[in-house]
mmCIF file of C-alpha atoms and ligand atoms in Angstrom:
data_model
loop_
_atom_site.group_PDB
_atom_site.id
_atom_site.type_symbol
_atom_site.label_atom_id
_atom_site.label_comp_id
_atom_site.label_asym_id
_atom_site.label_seq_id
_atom_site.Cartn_x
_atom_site.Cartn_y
_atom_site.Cartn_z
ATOM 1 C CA UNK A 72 282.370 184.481 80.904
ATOM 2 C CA UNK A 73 279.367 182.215 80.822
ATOM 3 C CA UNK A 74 276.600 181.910 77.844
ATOM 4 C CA UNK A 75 273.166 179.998 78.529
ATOM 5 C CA UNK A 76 272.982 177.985 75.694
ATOM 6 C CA UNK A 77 270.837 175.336 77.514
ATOM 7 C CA UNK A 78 270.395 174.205 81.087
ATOM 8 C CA UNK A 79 272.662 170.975 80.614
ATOM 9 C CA UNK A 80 275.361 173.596 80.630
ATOM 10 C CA UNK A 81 274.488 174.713 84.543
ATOM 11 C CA UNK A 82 274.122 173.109 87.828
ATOM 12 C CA UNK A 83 271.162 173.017 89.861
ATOM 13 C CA UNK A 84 272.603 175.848 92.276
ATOM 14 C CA UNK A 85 273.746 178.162 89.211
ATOM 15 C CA UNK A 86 270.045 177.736 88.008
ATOM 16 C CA UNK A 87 268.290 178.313 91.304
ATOM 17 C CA UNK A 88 270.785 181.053 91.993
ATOM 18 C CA UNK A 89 269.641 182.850 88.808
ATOM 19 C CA UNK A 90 266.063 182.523 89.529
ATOM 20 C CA UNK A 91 266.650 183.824 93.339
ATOM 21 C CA UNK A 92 268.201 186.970 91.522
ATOM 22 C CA UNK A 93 264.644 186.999 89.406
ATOM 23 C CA UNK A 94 262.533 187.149 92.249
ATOM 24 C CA UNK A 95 264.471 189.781 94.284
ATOM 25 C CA UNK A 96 264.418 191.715 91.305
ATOM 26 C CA UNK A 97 260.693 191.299 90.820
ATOM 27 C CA UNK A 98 260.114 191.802 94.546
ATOM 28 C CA UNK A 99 262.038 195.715 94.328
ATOM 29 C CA UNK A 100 260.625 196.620 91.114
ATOM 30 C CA UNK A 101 258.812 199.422 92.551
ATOM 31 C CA UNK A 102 261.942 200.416 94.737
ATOM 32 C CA UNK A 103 263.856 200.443 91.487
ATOM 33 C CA UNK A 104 267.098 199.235 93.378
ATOM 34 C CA UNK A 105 267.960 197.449 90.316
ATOM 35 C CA UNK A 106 267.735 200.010 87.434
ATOM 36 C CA UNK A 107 271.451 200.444 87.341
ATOM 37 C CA UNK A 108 272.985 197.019 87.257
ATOM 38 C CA UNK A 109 273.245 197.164 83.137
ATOM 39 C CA UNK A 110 273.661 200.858 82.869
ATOM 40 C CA UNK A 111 274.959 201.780 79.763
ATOM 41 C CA UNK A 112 275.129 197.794 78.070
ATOM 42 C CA UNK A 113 273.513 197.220 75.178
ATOM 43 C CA UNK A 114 271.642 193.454 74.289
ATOM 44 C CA UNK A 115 271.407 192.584 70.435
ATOM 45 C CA UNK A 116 268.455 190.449 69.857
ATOM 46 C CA UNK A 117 268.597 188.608 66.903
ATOM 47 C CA UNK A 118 265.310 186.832 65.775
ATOM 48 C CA UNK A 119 264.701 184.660 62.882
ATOM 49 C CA UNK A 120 261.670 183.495 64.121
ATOM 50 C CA UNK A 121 258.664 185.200 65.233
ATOM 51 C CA UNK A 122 258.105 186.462 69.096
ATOM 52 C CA UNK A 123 255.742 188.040 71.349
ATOM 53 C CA UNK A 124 257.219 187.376 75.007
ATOM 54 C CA UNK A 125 260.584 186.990 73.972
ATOM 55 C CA UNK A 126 261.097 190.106 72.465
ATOM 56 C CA UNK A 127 258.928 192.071 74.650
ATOM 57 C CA UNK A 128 260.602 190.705 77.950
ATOM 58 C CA UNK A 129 264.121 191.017 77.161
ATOM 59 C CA UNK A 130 263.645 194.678 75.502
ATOM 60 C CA UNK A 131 261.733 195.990 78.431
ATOM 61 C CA UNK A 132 263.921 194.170 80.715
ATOM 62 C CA UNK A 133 267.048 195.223 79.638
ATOM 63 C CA UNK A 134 265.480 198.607 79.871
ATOM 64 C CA UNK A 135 264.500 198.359 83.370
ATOM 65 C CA UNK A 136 267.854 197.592 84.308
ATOM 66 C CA UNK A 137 269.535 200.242 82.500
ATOM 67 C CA UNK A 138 270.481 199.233 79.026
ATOM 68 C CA UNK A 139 269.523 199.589 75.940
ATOM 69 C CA UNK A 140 268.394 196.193 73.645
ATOM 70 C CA UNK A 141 268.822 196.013 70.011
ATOM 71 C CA UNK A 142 266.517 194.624 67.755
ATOM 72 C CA UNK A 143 267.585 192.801 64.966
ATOM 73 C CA UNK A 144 265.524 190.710 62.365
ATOM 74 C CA UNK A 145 267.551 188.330 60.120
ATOM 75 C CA UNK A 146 265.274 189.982 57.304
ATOM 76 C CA UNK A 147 266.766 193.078 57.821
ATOM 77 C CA UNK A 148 270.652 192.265 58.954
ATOM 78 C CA UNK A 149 273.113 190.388 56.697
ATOM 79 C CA UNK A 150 272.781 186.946 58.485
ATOM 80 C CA UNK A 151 269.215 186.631 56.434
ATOM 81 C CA UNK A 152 270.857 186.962 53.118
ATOM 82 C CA UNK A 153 273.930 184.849 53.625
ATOM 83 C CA UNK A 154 276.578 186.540 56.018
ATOM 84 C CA UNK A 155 278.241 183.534 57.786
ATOM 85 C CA UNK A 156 277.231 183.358 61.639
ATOM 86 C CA UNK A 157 280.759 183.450 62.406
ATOM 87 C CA UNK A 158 281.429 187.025 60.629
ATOM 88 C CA UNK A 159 278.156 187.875 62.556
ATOM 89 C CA UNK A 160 279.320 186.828 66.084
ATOM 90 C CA UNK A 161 282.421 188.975 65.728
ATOM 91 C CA UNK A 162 281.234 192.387 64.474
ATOM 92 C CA UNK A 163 277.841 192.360 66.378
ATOM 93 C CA UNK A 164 279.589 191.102 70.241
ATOM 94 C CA UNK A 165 282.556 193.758 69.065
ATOM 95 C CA UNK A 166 279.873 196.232 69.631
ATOM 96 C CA UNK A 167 277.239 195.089 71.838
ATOM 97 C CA UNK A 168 277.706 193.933 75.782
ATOM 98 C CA UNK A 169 275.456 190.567 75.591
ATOM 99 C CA UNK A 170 273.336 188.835 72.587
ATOM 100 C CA UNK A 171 270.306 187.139 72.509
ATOM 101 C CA UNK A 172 269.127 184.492 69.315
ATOM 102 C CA UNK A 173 266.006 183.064 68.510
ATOM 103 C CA UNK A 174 266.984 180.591 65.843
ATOM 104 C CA UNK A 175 266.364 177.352 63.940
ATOM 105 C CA UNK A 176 269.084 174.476 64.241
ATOM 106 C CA UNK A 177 270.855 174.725 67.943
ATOM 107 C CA UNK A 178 274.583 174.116 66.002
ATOM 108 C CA UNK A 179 274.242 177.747 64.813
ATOM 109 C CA UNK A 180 273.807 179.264 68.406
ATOM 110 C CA UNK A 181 276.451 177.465 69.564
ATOM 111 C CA UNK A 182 278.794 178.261 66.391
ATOM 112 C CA UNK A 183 277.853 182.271 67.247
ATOM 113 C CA UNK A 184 278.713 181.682 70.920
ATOM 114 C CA UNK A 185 282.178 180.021 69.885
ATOM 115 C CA UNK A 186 282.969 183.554 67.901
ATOM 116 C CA UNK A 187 281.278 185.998 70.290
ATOM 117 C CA UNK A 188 283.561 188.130 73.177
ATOM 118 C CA UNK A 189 279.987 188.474 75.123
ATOM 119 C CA UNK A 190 277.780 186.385 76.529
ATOM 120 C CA UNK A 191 275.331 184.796 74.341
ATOM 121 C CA UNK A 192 271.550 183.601 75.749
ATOM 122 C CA UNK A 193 269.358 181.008 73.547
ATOM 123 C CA UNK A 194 266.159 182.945 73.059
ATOM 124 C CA UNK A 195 265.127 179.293 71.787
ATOM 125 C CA UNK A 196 266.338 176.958 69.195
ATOM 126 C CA UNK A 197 264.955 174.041 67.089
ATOM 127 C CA UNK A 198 266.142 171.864 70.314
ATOM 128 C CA UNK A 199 266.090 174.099 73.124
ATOM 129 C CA UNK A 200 264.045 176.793 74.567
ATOM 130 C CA UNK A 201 265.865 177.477 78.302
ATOM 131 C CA UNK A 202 265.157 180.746 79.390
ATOM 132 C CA UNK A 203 261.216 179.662 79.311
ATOM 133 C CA UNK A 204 261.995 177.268 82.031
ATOM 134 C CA UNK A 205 263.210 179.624 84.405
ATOM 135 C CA UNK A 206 260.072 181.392 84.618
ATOM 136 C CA UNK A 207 257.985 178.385 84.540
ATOM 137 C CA UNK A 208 260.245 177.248 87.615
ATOM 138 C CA UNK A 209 259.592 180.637 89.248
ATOM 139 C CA UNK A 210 256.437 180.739 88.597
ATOM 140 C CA UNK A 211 256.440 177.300 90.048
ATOM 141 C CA UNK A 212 258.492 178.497 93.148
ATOM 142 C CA UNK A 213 255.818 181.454 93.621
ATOM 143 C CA UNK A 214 252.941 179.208 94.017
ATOM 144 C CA UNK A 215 255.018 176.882 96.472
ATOM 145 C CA UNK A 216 254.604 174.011 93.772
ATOM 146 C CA UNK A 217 258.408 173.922 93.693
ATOM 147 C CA UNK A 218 258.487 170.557 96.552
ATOM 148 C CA UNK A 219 258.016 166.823 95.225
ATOM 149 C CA UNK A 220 257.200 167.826 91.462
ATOM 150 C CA UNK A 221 255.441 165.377 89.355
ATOM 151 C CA UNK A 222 255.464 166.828 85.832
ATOM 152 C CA UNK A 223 253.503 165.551 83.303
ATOM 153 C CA UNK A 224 254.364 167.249 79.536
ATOM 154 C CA UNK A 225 251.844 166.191 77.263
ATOM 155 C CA UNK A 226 252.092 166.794 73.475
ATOM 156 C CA UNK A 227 255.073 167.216 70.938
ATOM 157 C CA UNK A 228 258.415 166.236 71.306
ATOM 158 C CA UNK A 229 260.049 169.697 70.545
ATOM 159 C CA UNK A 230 262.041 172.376 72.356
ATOM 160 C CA UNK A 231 259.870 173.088 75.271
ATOM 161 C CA UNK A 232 259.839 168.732 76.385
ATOM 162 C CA UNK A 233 263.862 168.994 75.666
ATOM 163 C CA UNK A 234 264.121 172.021 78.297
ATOM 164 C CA UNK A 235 261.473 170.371 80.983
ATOM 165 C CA UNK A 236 263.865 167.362 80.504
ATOM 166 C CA UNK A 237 267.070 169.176 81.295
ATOM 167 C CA UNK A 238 265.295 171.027 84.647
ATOM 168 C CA UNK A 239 264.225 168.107 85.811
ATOM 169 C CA UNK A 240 266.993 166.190 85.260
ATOM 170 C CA UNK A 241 269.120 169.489 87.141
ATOM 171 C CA UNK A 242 266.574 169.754 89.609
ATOM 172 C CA UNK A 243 266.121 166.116 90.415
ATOM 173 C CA UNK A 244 262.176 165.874 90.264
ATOM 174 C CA UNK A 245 259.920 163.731 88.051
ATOM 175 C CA UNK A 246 259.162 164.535 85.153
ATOM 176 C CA UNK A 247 256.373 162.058 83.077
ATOM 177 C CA UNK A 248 256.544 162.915 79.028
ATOM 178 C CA UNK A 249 253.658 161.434 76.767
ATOM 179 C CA UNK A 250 254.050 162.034 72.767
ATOM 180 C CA UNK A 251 252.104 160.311 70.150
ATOM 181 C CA UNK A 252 254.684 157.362 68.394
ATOM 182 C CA UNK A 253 256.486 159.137 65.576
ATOM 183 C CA UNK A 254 257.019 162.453 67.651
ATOM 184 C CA UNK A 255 258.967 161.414 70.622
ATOM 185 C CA UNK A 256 262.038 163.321 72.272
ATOM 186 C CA UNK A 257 265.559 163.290 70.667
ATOM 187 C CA UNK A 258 267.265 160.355 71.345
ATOM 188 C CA UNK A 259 270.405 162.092 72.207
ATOM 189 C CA UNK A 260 269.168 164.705 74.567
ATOM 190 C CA UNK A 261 266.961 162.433 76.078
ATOM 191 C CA UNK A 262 269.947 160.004 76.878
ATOM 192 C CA UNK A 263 272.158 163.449 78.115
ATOM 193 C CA UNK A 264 269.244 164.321 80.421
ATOM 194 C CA UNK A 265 269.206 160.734 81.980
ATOM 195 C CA UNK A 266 272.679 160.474 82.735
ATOM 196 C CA UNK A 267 272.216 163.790 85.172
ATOM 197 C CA UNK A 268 269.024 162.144 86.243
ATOM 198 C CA UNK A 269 270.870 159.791 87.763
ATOM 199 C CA UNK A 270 273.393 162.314 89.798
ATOM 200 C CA UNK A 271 270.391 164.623 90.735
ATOM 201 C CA UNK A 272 267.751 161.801 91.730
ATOM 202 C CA UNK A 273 265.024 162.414 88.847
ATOM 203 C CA UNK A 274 262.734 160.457 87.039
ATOM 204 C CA UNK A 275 262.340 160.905 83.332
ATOM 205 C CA UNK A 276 259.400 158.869 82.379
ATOM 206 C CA UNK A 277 258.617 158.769 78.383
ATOM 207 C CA UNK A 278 255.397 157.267 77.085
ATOM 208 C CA UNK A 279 252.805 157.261 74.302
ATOM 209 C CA UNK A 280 249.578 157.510 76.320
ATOM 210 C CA UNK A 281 248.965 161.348 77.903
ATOM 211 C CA UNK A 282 246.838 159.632 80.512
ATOM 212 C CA UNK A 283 249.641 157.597 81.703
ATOM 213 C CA UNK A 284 251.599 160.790 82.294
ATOM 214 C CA UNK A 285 249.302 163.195 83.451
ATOM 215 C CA UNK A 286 247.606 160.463 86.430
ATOM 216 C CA UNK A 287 248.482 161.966 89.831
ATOM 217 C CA UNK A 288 250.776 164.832 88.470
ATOM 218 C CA UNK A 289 251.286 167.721 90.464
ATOM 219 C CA UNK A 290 252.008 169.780 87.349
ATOM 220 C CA UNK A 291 250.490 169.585 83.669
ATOM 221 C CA UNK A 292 252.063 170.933 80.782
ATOM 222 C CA UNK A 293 251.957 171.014 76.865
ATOM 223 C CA UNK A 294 253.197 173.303 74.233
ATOM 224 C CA UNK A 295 251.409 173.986 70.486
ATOM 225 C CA UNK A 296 251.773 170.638 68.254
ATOM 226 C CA UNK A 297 252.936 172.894 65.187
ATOM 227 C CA UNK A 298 255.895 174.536 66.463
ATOM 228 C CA UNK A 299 257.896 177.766 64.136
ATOM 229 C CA UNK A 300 259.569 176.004 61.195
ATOM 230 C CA UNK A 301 256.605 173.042 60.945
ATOM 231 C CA UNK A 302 254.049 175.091 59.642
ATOM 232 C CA UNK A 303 253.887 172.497 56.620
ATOM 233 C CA UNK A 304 252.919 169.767 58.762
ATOM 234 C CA UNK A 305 249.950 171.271 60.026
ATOM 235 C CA UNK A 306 247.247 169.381 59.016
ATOM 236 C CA UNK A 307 249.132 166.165 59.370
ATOM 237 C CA UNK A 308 250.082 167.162 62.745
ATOM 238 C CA UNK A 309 246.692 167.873 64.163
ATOM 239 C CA UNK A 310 245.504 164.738 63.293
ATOM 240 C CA UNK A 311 248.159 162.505 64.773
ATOM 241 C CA UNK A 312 247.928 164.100 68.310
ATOM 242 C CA UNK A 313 244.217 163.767 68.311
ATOM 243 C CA UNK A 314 244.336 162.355 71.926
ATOM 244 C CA UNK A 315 246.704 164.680 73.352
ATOM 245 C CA UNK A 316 244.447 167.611 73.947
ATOM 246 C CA UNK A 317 244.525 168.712 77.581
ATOM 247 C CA UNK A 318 240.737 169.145 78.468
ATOM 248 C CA UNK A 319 239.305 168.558 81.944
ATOM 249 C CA UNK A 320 238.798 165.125 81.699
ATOM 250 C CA UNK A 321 242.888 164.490 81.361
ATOM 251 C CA UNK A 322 243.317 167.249 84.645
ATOM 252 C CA UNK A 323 240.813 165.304 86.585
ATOM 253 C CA UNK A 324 243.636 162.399 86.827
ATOM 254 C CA UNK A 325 246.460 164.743 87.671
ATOM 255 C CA UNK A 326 246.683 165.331 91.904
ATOM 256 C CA UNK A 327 244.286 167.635 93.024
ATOM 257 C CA UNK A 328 245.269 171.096 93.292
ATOM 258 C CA UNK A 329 247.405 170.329 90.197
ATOM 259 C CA UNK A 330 248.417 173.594 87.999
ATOM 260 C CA UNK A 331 248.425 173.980 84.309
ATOM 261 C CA UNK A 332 251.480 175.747 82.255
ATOM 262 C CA UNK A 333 251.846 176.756 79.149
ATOM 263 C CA UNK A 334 254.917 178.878 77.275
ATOM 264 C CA UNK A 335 252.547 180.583 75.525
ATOM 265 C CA UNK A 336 251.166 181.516 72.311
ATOM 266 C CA UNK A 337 248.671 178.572 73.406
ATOM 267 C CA UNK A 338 246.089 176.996 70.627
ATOM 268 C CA UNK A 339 242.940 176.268 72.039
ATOM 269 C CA UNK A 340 241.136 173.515 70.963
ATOM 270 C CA UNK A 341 244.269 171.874 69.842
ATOM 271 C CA UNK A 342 246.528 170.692 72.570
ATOM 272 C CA UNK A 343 244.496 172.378 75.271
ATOM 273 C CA UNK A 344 240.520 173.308 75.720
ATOM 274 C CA UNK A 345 239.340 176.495 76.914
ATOM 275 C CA UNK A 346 238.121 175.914 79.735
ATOM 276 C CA UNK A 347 241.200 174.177 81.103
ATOM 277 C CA UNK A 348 243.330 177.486 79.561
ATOM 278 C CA UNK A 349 240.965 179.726 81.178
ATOM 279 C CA UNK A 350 241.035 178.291 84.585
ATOM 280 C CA UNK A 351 244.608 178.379 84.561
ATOM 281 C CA UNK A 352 244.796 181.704 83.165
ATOM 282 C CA UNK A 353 246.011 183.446 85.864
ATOM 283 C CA UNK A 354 249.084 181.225 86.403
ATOM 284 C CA UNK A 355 249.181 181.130 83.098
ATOM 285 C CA UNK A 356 249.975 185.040 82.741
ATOM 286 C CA UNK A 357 252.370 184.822 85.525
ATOM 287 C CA UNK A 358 254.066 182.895 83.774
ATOM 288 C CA UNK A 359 254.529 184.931 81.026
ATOM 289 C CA UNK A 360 255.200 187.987 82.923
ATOM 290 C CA UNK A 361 257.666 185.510 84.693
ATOM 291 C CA UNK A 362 259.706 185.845 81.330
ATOM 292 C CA UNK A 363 260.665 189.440 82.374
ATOM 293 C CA UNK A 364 261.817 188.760 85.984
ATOM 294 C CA UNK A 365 263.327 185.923 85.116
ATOM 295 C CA UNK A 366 265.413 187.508 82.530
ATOM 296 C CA UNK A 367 266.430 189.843 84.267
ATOM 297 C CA UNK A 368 267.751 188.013 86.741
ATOM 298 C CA UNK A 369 269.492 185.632 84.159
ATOM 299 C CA UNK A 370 271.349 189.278 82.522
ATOM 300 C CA UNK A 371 272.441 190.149 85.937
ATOM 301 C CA UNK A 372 274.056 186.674 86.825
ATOM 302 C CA UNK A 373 275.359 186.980 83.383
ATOM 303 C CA UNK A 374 276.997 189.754 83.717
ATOM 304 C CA UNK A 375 278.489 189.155 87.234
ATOM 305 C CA UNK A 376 279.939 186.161 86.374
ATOM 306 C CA UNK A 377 282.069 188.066 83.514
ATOM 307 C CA UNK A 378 283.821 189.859 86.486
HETATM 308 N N1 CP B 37 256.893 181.520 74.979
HETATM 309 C C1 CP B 37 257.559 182.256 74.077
HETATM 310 O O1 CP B 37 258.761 182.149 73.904
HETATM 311 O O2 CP B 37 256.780 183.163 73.414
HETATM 312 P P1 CP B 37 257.195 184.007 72.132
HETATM 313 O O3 CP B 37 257.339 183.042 70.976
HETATM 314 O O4 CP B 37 256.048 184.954 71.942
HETATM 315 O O5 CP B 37 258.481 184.728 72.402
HETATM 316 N N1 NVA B 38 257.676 174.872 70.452
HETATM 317 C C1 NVA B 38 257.293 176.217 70.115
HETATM 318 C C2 NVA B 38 257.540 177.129 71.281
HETATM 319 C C3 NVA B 38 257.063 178.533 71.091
HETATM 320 C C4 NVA B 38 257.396 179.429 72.228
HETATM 321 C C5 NVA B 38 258.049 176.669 68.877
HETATM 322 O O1 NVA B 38 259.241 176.360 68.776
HETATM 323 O O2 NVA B 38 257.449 177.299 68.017
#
């Protein structure tokens, strides 16, 4: 049995095997070959954080393949008002076939997984926010961007850079990070995701200045600079990254042809400008609906690999 905690935890194959399942999935969706692979399994989704995509993609995905999903706010369960997460992990994968958490530090994700009889997916952490990158990979696969990536991730040093940094570092491409000093990567990860960088052939690049990173990328991406759980630093934040806004004068340096993505919910006029949003925007909403496919396919692998 296999959980998906974060992509260190999977080898390039595993992760291009799970996104092949994604897109054969989303290529039969109308043939509906696949609405029986979770028949009758049941996904708990456990947020203590807000969602749009998240919830919305694994609830109608589980759906479409022929379970049920579960949704469970740590307002209204136990966890919220003290229940340890290792009492939680036992009754809840007792019950349910597979569990997904949205939650704050990564420990407790991995301290559920350690209790739970089912496979457990990280519907993002504090550190980590996997499942995101499989649809932005897809989505990058689906526009044949997937050959000689040059990533540039411009902005915070948060969840979303951590998970580019781990795919990259899997995949072996290059991938060109540019915080503002004081907001940089976590040293630790950052270290993990060089020492596969150097089995897999990448390039992790980390600077301060966005133009640096973004000059002759193939790929440009940022995330909001006031991520769930920061909402305090708000106005402090928006004027250190001053800078870092993605507008059309930082895409003119990436390659030409070069695509913009973005996880979504995205704050214009903060780390990107509307026009550059809205001339993305249709990549931009593949990627989201990338979310579902990709999901799906990660349930399915899932759930093979448990035998
Ligand atoms: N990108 C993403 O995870 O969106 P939600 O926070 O809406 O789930
Ligand atoms: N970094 C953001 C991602 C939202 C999908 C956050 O953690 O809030």
């Amino acid at each position: 049995m296999r959980h998906f905690l974060t992509l260190k935890d999977f080898s390039r194959e595993e992760i291009l095997e799970i996104i092949d399942i994604g897109l054969e999935i989303k290529k039969n969706l109308n043939s509906k070959i696949y609405n029986h692979e979770l028949k009758n399994q049941t996904l708990g989704m456990i947020f203590e954080k807000s969602s749009t995509r998240t919830r919305v993609s694994f609830e109608v995905g589980m759906f479409q393949l022929g379970g049920h999903a579960l949704f469970l706010s740590s307002r209204d369960i136990h966890l919220g008002r003290g229940e340890p997460v290792k009492d939680t992990a036992r009754v809840i994968s007792s019950m349910c076939d597979m569990v997904m958490i949205r939650t704050f530090e990564h420990s407790k994700i991995e301290e559920f997984a350690r209790y739970s009889k089912v496979p457990v997916i990280n519907g993002l952490t504090d550190s980590y926010h996997p499942v995101q990158l499989l649809a932005d990979y897809m989505t990058l696969v689906e526009y044949g961007m997937e050959k000689n990536i040059i990533a540039a991730y411009v902005g915070d040093g948060n969840n979303m850079t951590h998970s580019w940094m781990m795919l990259a570092a899997k995949l072996g491409f290059e991938l060109r990070v540019a915080t503002p000093k004081g907001y940089e990567v976590d040293a630790k990860i950052l270290e993990e995701a060089l020492a596969f960088a150097k089995k897999s052939g990448a390039v992790i690049k980390i600077v301060n200045d966005p133009k640096e990173a973004i000059k002759g990328a193939t790929v440009v991406t940022t995330d909001t600079w006031v991520s769930m759980g920061q909402e305090e630093e708000k106005e402090e934040r928006i004027k250190t990254f001053k800078g870092f806004m993605v507008d059309d004068e930082m895409m003119s340096l990436a390659k030409e042809g070069a695509k913009f993505l973005h996880c979504l919910p995205a704050y214009r006029g903060l780390e990107v400008s509307d026009s550059v949003f809205e001339k993305h925007s249709e990549i931009i909403f593949n990627e989201a609906e990338n979310r579902l496919h990709a999901q799906k396919g990660l349930m399915v692998w899932l759930d093979r690999k448990r035998g």
